Amino acid sequence: MRTLMTAHDLGDLNKAVQEALEVKKNRYGYKHLGENKTLLCVFFNNSLRTRLSTQKAGMNLGMNTIVLDVNQGAWKLETERGVIMDGDKSEHLLEAIPVMASFCDIIGVRSFARFENKAFDYEETILNQFIKYSGKPVFSMESATVHPLQAFADLITIEEHKKVARPKVVLTWAPHPRALPQAVPNSFADFMNEANVDFVITHPKGYELDEKFVRGAKVEYDQDKALEGADFVYAKNWSAYQDPNYGQIISKDMNWTISTEKMALTNNGKFMHCLPVRRNMIVTDDVIESANSLVIPEAANREISAETVIKRLLEDNF
Ligand code: CP
């Protein structure tokens, strides 16, 4: 493996989950792999879980870890070629990437969708520039369209908590006050489509995701119907993907908030969310605080998904 963007990059997903569960049992057992290797985590956007879990994963593997917040202390970066740089951006990504790469062995990049240009976002322009110009293994720490470390952690969590061989997993849209990217639901769909689960997506009309990730999965516009018999409820907000509303909020319908009444429709289902979450918009206090809420073990598994991915990058490239 040289890059991580999709479930496909992990090869056999069941094997990857089993490997992650081995890593979880012995998370300090692979320190020799990262000796004298440096992990650089580049953040163009805020983070709590990704920052801490990826840094911790690198340390578990014996790596030195550097975190760069591009917008706090570094030069402002221009990302588009051909721009006359007479504004507030002092450095171009095309110089910055090889310079960053000269100080590290593996690079993680967080770079959200900007919603200014759908093609720029969906071509993963920033992440692909890191892949092209760094000469190093590169992984997404949530880029414009994908969040594979989150989806991998979600799948590990489902594997740990499932009670039947093929659980019903429902991805449900829920309301939010701000326009959010589609990266988390895209990657969740990408991974669930490759996993042994009965996968259903539910959202209001107009919130259809890119077919590249949905790949024919069942879409049910009636949330109550979708939730019937669910073993896992994965709530997430996203903004519209389809034109002409790309990146826009088209509904804030609070009837889609996951409440105790909604969870009563499920098969004593577990509640999941990637966090950070807006309480009483996405999910009510009582659901997120209930015994069926997996949000904390799910976040803790981010260390395991990151360690498994970085372990493979070390094994395959050095
Ligand atoms: N779930 C997730 O990626 O959290 P952060 O944005 O805090 O890293």
Short mmCIF file of N, CA and C in Angstrom, two decimals, residues 136-270:
data_model
loop_
_atom_site.label_atom_id
_atom_site.label_comp_id
_atom_site.label_asym_id
_atom_site.label_seq_id
_atom_site.Cartn_x
_atom_site.Cartn_y
_atom_site.Cartn_z
N LYS A 136 6.35 10.53 -1.33
CA LYS A 136 6.23 9.75 -0.08
C LYS A 136 4.87 9.06 -0.04
N PRO A 137 4.75 8.00 0.77
CA PRO A 137 3.42 7.45 1.03
C PRO A 137 2.55 8.52 1.69
N VAL A 138 1.30 8.62 1.21
CA VAL A 138 0.39 9.67 1.68
C VAL A 138 -0.95 9.04 2.05
N PHE A 139 -1.52 9.47 3.18
CA PHE A 139 -2.87 8.99 3.52
C PHE A 139 -3.78 10.16 3.87
N SER A 140 -5.06 9.96 3.58
CA SER A 140 -6.07 10.98 3.88
C SER A 140 -6.42 10.94 5.36
N MET A 141 -6.39 12.12 5.99
CA MET A 141 -6.86 12.25 7.38
C MET A 141 -8.19 13.02 7.38
N GLU A 142 -8.97 12.84 6.39
CA GLU A 142 -10.18 13.49 5.91
C GLU A 142 -9.79 14.56 4.93
N SER A 143 -9.95 14.18 3.68
CA SER A 143 -9.70 15.11 2.59
C SER A 143 -11.04 15.52 2.00
N ALA A 144 -11.03 16.10 0.82
CA ALA A 144 -12.24 16.75 0.30
C ALA A 144 -13.44 15.81 0.22
N THR A 145 -13.20 14.55 -0.16
CA THR A 145 -14.34 13.66 -0.41
C THR A 145 -14.32 12.38 0.41
N VAL A 146 -13.25 12.10 1.15
CA VAL A 146 -13.17 10.82 1.87
C VAL A 146 -12.57 10.98 3.26
N HIS A 147 -12.95 10.04 4.14
CA HIS A 147 -12.36 9.98 5.49
C HIS A 147 -12.15 8.50 5.84
N PRO A 148 -11.18 7.86 5.17
CA PRO A 148 -11.04 6.41 5.31
C PRO A 148 -10.62 5.95 6.70
N LEU A 149 -9.83 6.75 7.43
CA LEU A 149 -9.43 6.32 8.78
C LEU A 149 -10.65 6.25 9.70
N GLN A 150 -11.63 7.14 9.46
CA GLN A 150 -12.87 7.11 10.25
C GLN A 150 -13.69 5.88 9.87
N ALA A 151 -13.86 5.65 8.58
CA ALA A 151 -14.69 4.52 8.14
C ALA A 151 -14.08 3.19 8.56
N PHE A 152 -12.76 3.11 8.53
CA PHE A 152 -12.08 1.87 8.97
C PHE A 152 -12.32 1.68 10.47
N ALA A 153 -12.20 2.74 11.25
CA ALA A 153 -12.48 2.64 12.71
C ALA A 153 -13.94 2.26 12.94
N ASP A 154 -14.84 2.79 12.12
CA ASP A 154 -16.27 2.46 12.26
C ASP A 154 -16.49 0.97 11.99
N LEU A 155 -15.83 0.46 10.97
CA LEU A 155 -15.99 -0.96 10.63
C LEU A 155 -15.41 -1.86 11.73
N ILE A 156 -14.27 -1.47 12.28
CA ILE A 156 -13.68 -2.23 13.40
C ILE A 156 -14.68 -2.24 14.57
N THR A 157 -15.30 -1.11 14.85
CA THR A 157 -16.25 -0.99 15.96
C THR A 157 -17.48 -1.87 15.72
N ILE A 158 -17.97 -1.88 14.49
CA ILE A 158 -19.12 -2.74 14.16
C ILE A 158 -18.73 -4.21 14.35
N GLU A 159 -17.54 -4.57 13.89
CA GLU A 159 -17.08 -5.96 14.04
C GLU A 159 -17.03 -6.35 15.52
N GLU A 160 -16.59 -5.45 16.36
CA GLU A 160 -16.46 -5.74 17.80
C GLU A 160 -17.81 -5.86 18.49
N HIS A 161 -18.84 -5.15 17.99
CA HIS A 161 -20.11 -5.08 18.72
C HIS A 161 -21.26 -5.82 18.04
N LYS A 162 -21.02 -6.40 16.88
CA LYS A 162 -22.15 -7.04 16.18
C LYS A 162 -22.56 -8.32 16.90
N LYS A 163 -23.86 -8.63 16.82
CA LYS A 163 -24.38 -9.83 17.50
C LYS A 163 -24.82 -10.87 16.48
N VAL A 164 -24.88 -10.47 15.21
CA VAL A 164 -25.22 -11.42 14.14
C VAL A 164 -24.14 -11.29 13.05
N ALA A 165 -24.01 -12.34 12.25
CA ALA A 165 -22.93 -12.36 11.25
C ALA A 165 -23.08 -11.22 10.24
N ARG A 166 -24.33 -10.91 9.88
CA ARG A 166 -24.56 -9.86 8.87
C ARG A 166 -25.54 -8.83 9.44
N PRO A 167 -25.04 -7.89 10.21
CA PRO A 167 -25.93 -6.91 10.84
C PRO A 167 -26.52 -5.91 9.84
N LYS A 168 -27.68 -5.37 10.21
CA LYS A 168 -28.26 -4.27 9.41
C LYS A 168 -27.65 -2.95 9.90
N VAL A 169 -27.05 -2.23 8.97
CA VAL A 169 -26.38 -0.96 9.28
C VAL A 169 -27.07 0.15 8.50
N VAL A 170 -27.56 1.16 9.22
CA VAL A 170 -28.27 2.27 8.57
C VAL A 170 -27.47 3.56 8.71
N LEU A 171 -27.12 4.14 7.57
CA LEU A 171 -26.53 5.48 7.55
C LEU A 171 -27.66 6.48 7.39
N THR A 172 -27.84 7.33 8.39
CA THR A 172 -28.93 8.31 8.29
C THR A 172 -28.42 9.74 8.34
N TRP A 173 -28.90 10.54 7.41
CA TRP A 173 -28.69 11.99 7.45
C TRP A 173 -29.41 12.54 8.69
N ALA A 174 -28.87 13.59 9.30
CA ALA A 174 -29.54 14.28 10.42
C ALA A 174 -29.23 15.77 10.31
N PRO A 175 -30.07 16.62 10.89
CA PRO A 175 -29.91 18.07 10.66
C PRO A 175 -28.71 18.69 11.39
N HIS A 176 -28.24 19.80 10.83
CA HIS A 176 -27.04 20.49 11.35
C HIS A 176 -27.13 21.95 10.91
N PRO A 177 -26.63 22.89 11.72
CA PRO A 177 -26.79 24.31 11.34
C PRO A 177 -25.83 24.78 10.26
N ARG A 178 -24.74 24.03 10.01
CA ARG A 178 -23.74 24.48 9.03
C ARG A 178 -23.59 23.47 7.90
N ALA A 179 -23.11 23.92 6.76
CA ALA A 179 -22.92 23.02 5.62
C ALA A 179 -21.67 22.18 5.84
N LEU A 180 -21.84 20.87 5.89
CA LEU A 180 -20.71 19.96 6.13
C LEU A 180 -20.38 19.18 4.87
N PRO A 181 -19.10 18.75 4.75
CA PRO A 181 -18.70 17.94 3.60
C PRO A 181 -19.38 16.57 3.56
N GLN A 182 -19.22 15.88 2.44
CA GLN A 182 -19.78 14.52 2.28
C GLN A 182 -18.73 13.45 2.58
N ALA A 183 -17.54 13.84 3.04
CA ALA A 183 -16.43 12.88 3.16
C ALA A 183 -16.77 11.70 4.08
N VAL A 184 -17.35 11.97 5.24
CA VAL A 184 -17.64 10.87 6.19
C VAL A 184 -18.69 9.91 5.62
N PRO A 185 -19.86 10.41 5.16
CA PRO A 185 -20.81 9.45 4.58
C PRO A 185 -20.29 8.77 3.32
N ASN A 186 -19.49 9.47 2.51
CA ASN A 186 -18.91 8.82 1.32
C ASN A 186 -18.07 7.61 1.72
N SER A 187 -17.16 7.82 2.66
CA SER A 187 -16.27 6.72 3.06
C SER A 187 -17.02 5.64 3.82
N PHE A 188 -18.01 6.06 4.63
CA PHE A 188 -18.80 5.04 5.35
C PHE A 188 -19.50 4.14 4.34
N ALA A 189 -20.10 4.74 3.31
CA ALA A 189 -20.76 3.94 2.27
C ALA A 189 -19.75 3.07 1.53
N ASP A 190 -18.62 3.65 1.20
CA ASP A 190 -17.55 2.91 0.50
C ASP A 190 -17.17 1.64 1.30
N PHE A 191 -16.96 1.80 2.59
CA PHE A 191 -16.53 0.66 3.42
C PHE A 191 -17.68 -0.32 3.65
N MET A 192 -18.90 0.18 3.91
CA MET A 192 -20.03 -0.73 4.18
C MET A 192 -20.37 -1.55 2.95
N ASN A 193 -20.18 -0.96 1.77
CA ASN A 193 -20.46 -1.70 0.53
C ASN A 193 -19.49 -2.87 0.34
N GLU A 194 -18.33 -2.80 0.98
CA GLU A 194 -17.35 -3.89 0.87
C GLU A 194 -17.41 -4.83 2.06
N ALA A 195 -18.20 -4.50 3.07
CA ALA A 195 -18.26 -5.31 4.30
C ALA A 195 -19.46 -6.25 4.26
N ASN A 196 -19.45 -7.23 5.15
CA ASN A 196 -20.56 -8.19 5.20
C ASN A 196 -21.67 -7.63 6.10
N VAL A 197 -22.38 -6.62 5.57
CA VAL A 197 -23.48 -5.99 6.32
C VAL A 197 -24.64 -5.74 5.35
N ASP A 198 -25.84 -5.65 5.92
CA ASP A 198 -27.03 -5.27 5.15
C ASP A 198 -27.11 -3.74 5.28
N PHE A 199 -26.72 -3.04 4.22
CA PHE A 199 -26.49 -1.59 4.31
C PHE A 199 -27.64 -0.80 3.69
N VAL A 200 -28.16 0.16 4.45
CA VAL A 200 -29.25 1.02 3.99
C VAL A 200 -28.87 2.48 4.27
N ILE A 201 -29.14 3.33 3.29
CA ILE A 201 -28.89 4.78 3.46
C ILE A 201 -30.24 5.48 3.49
N THR A 202 -30.41 6.42 4.43
CA THR A 202 -31.66 7.19 4.46
C THR A 202 -31.35 8.68 4.61
N HIS A 203 -32.06 9.48 3.82
CA HIS A 203 -31.87 10.93 3.85
C HIS A 203 -33.05 11.59 3.15
N PRO A 204 -33.27 12.87 3.39
CA PRO A 204 -34.33 13.57 2.65
C PRO A 204 -33.96 13.63 1.17
N LYS A 205 -34.96 13.74 0.32
CA LYS A 205 -34.70 13.87 -1.12
C LYS A 205 -33.83 15.10 -1.37
N GLY A 206 -32.88 14.98 -2.27
CA GLY A 206 -31.96 16.07 -2.58
C GLY A 206 -30.60 15.88 -1.94
N TYR A 207 -30.49 14.92 -0.99
CA TYR A 207 -29.21 14.67 -0.33
C TYR A 207 -28.52 13.42 -0.87
N GLU A 208 -28.85 13.01 -2.10
CA GLU A 208 -28.21 11.83 -2.70
C GLU A 208 -26.70 12.04 -2.79
N LEU A 209 -25.95 11.01 -2.41
CA LEU A 209 -24.49 11.06 -2.45
C LEU A 209 -23.99 10.60 -3.82
N ASP A 210 -22.69 10.78 -4.04
CA ASP A 210 -22.05 10.38 -5.29
C ASP A 210 -22.18 8.85 -5.46
N GLU A 211 -22.67 8.44 -6.63
CA GLU A 211 -22.88 7.02 -6.92
C GLU A 211 -21.58 6.21 -6.84
N LYS A 212 -20.46 6.90 -7.02
CA LYS A 212 -19.14 6.25 -6.88
C LYS A 212 -19.00 5.58 -5.51
N PHE A 213 -19.64 6.17 -4.49
CA PHE A 213 -19.57 5.63 -3.13
C PHE A 213 -20.81 4.80 -2.79
N VAL A 214 -21.97 5.21 -3.29
CA VAL A 214 -23.24 4.52 -2.96
C VAL A 214 -23.30 3.15 -3.65
N ARG A 215 -22.84 3.11 -4.88
CA ARG A 215 -22.70 1.86 -5.65
C ARG A 215 -23.93 0.95 -5.55
N GLY A 216 -25.11 1.53 -5.71
CA GLY A 216 -26.33 0.73 -5.77
C GLY A 216 -26.85 0.30 -4.41
N ALA A 217 -26.28 0.77 -3.32
CA ALA A 217 -26.81 0.44 -1.98
C ALA A 217 -28.26 0.92 -1.89
N LYS A 218 -29.04 0.26 -1.01
CA LYS A 218 -30.45 0.62 -0.88
C LYS A 218 -30.59 2.03 -0.28
N VAL A 219 -31.34 2.89 -0.95
CA VAL A 219 -31.64 4.23 -0.41
C VAL A 219 -33.13 4.26 -0.09
N GLU A 220 -33.46 4.55 1.18
CA GLU A 220 -34.85 4.60 1.66
C GLU A 220 -35.12 6.01 2.16
N TYR A 221 -36.05 6.71 1.53
CA TYR A 221 -36.29 8.11 1.90
C TYR A 221 -37.13 8.26 3.17
N ASP A 222 -37.77 7.18 3.61
CA ASP A 222 -38.55 7.21 4.85
C ASP A 222 -37.63 6.72 5.98
N GLN A 223 -37.19 7.65 6.83
CA GLN A 223 -36.21 7.31 7.87
C GLN A 223 -36.75 6.24 8.82
N ASP A 224 -38.02 6.36 9.21
CA ASP A 224 -38.60 5.38 10.16
C ASP A 224 -38.54 3.98 9.57
N LYS A 225 -38.87 3.87 8.29
CA LYS A 225 -38.84 2.58 7.62
C LYS A 225 -37.41 2.03 7.57
N ALA A 226 -36.47 2.92 7.27
CA ALA A 226 -35.06 2.50 7.18
C ALA A 226 -34.56 1.98 8.53
N LEU A 227 -35.00 2.61 9.60
CA LEU A 227 -34.48 2.26 10.94
C LEU A 227 -35.04 0.95 11.47
N GLU A 228 -36.13 0.47 10.87
CA GLU A 228 -36.77 -0.76 11.38
C GLU A 228 -35.78 -1.91 11.38
N GLY A 229 -35.56 -2.49 12.56
CA GLY A 229 -34.70 -3.68 12.68
C GLY A 229 -33.20 -3.40 12.57
N ALA A 230 -32.81 -2.12 12.60
CA ALA A 230 -31.37 -1.81 12.45
C ALA A 230 -30.58 -2.29 13.66
N ASP A 231 -29.41 -2.86 13.40
CA ASP A 231 -28.49 -3.24 14.48
C ASP A 231 -27.54 -2.09 14.82
N PHE A 232 -27.26 -1.26 13.80
CA PHE A 232 -26.39 -0.09 13.99
C PHE A 232 -27.01 1.09 13.27
N VAL A 233 -27.07 2.23 13.96
CA VAL A 233 -27.56 3.48 13.36
C VAL A 233 -26.39 4.45 13.33
N TYR A 234 -25.96 4.80 12.12
CA TYR A 234 -24.82 5.71 11.95
C TYR A 234 -25.38 7.05 11.48
N ALA A 235 -25.41 8.02 12.38
CA ALA A 235 -25.98 9.33 12.04
C ALA A 235 -24.89 10.27 11.57
N LYS A 236 -25.22 11.10 10.61
CA LYS A 236 -24.25 12.09 10.12
C LYS A 236 -25.00 13.13 9.30
N ASN A 237 -24.58 14.36 9.43
CA ASN A 237 -25.09 15.38 8.52
C ASN A 237 -24.14 15.49 7.33
N TRP A 238 -24.69 15.83 6.20
CA TRP A 238 -23.87 16.25 5.06
C TRP A 238 -24.67 17.25 4.25
N SER A 239 -23.94 18.09 3.50
CA SER A 239 -24.59 19.05 2.61
C SER A 239 -24.90 18.36 1.29
N ALA A 240 -25.64 19.05 0.44
CA ALA A 240 -26.05 18.45 -0.83
C ALA A 240 -24.84 18.20 -1.73
N TYR A 241 -24.86 17.06 -2.39
CA TYR A 241 -23.81 16.73 -3.38
C TYR A 241 -24.26 17.09 -4.79
N GLN A 242 -25.56 16.88 -5.05
CA GLN A 242 -26.07 17.03 -6.42
C GLN A 242 -26.15 18.51 -6.83
N ASP A 243 -25.89 18.75 -8.11
CA ASP A 243 -26.06 20.10 -8.67
C ASP A 243 -27.54 20.41 -8.79
N PRO A 244 -28.00 21.63 -8.67
CA PRO A 244 -27.20 22.86 -8.53
C PRO A 244 -26.95 23.25 -7.08
N ASN A 245 -27.16 22.31 -6.12
CA ASN A 245 -27.10 22.67 -4.69
C ASN A 245 -25.82 22.21 -4.01
N TYR A 246 -24.78 21.87 -4.80
CA TYR A 246 -23.56 21.31 -4.20
C TYR A 246 -23.06 22.19 -3.05
N GLY A 247 -22.84 21.54 -1.88
CA GLY A 247 -22.28 22.24 -0.72
C GLY A 247 -23.29 23.07 0.05
N GLN A 248 -24.58 22.95 -0.30
CA GLN A 248 -25.59 23.78 0.38
C GLN A 248 -26.46 22.97 1.33
N ILE A 249 -27.04 23.67 2.31
CA ILE A 249 -28.04 23.08 3.20
C ILE A 249 -29.39 23.21 2.50
N ILE A 250 -30.08 22.10 2.32
CA ILE A 250 -31.41 22.20 1.71
C ILE A 250 -32.51 21.78 2.68
N SER A 251 -32.11 21.28 3.86
CA SER A 251 -33.10 20.94 4.89
C SER A 251 -32.45 21.03 6.27
N LYS A 252 -33.25 21.47 7.23
CA LYS A 252 -32.83 21.38 8.64
C LYS A 252 -33.95 20.70 9.41
N ASP A 253 -34.58 19.74 8.79
CA ASP A 253 -35.77 19.10 9.34
C ASP A 253 -35.43 18.32 10.62
N MET A 254 -35.90 18.85 11.75
CA MET A 254 -35.58 18.24 13.06
C MET A 254 -36.30 16.90 13.26
N ASN A 255 -37.21 16.54 12.37
CA ASN A 255 -37.83 15.21 12.46
C ASN A 255 -36.81 14.11 12.16
N TRP A 256 -35.64 14.50 11.64
CA TRP A 256 -34.60 13.51 11.31
C TRP A 256 -33.60 13.32 12.46
N THR A 257 -33.74 14.09 13.54
CA THR A 257 -32.85 13.93 14.71
C THR A 257 -33.05 12.53 15.30
N ILE A 258 -31.95 11.88 15.67
CA ILE A 258 -32.06 10.54 16.25
C ILE A 258 -32.41 10.67 17.73
N SER A 259 -33.60 10.18 18.06
CA SER A 259 -34.16 10.29 19.41
C SER A 259 -34.41 8.89 19.96
N THR A 260 -34.83 8.83 21.21
CA THR A 260 -35.19 7.53 21.81
C THR A 260 -36.33 6.88 21.03
N GLU A 261 -37.27 7.68 20.57
CA GLU A 261 -38.39 7.15 19.79
C GLU A 261 -37.89 6.52 18.48
N LYS A 262 -36.94 7.18 17.84
CA LYS A 262 -36.37 6.64 16.59
C LYS A 262 -35.61 5.34 16.89
N MET A 263 -34.83 5.35 17.96
CA MET A 263 -34.03 4.14 18.28
C MET A 263 -34.95 2.98 18.67
N ALA A 264 -36.17 3.28 19.14
CA ALA A 264 -37.12 2.21 19.51
C ALA A 264 -37.56 1.41 18.28
N LEU A 265 -37.37 1.99 17.09
CA LEU A 265 -37.73 1.28 15.86
C LEU A 265 -36.70 0.21 15.49
N THR A 266 -35.53 0.28 16.10
CA THR A 266 -34.41 -0.58 15.71
C THR A 266 -34.43 -1.89 16.48
N ASN A 267 -33.49 -2.76 16.15
CA ASN A 267 -33.32 -4.04 16.84
C ASN A 267 -32.39 -3.82 18.04
N ASN A 268 -32.85 -3.01 19.00
CA ASN A 268 -31.98 -2.62 20.13
C ASN A 268 -30.64 -2.12 19.56
N GLY A 269 -30.75 -1.27 18.54
CA GLY A 269 -29.57 -0.87 17.75
C GLY A 269 -28.58 -0.03 18.53
N LYS A 270 -27.34 -0.11 18.08
CA LYS A 270 -26.25 0.71 18.64
C LYS A 270 -26.21 2.03 17.88
#
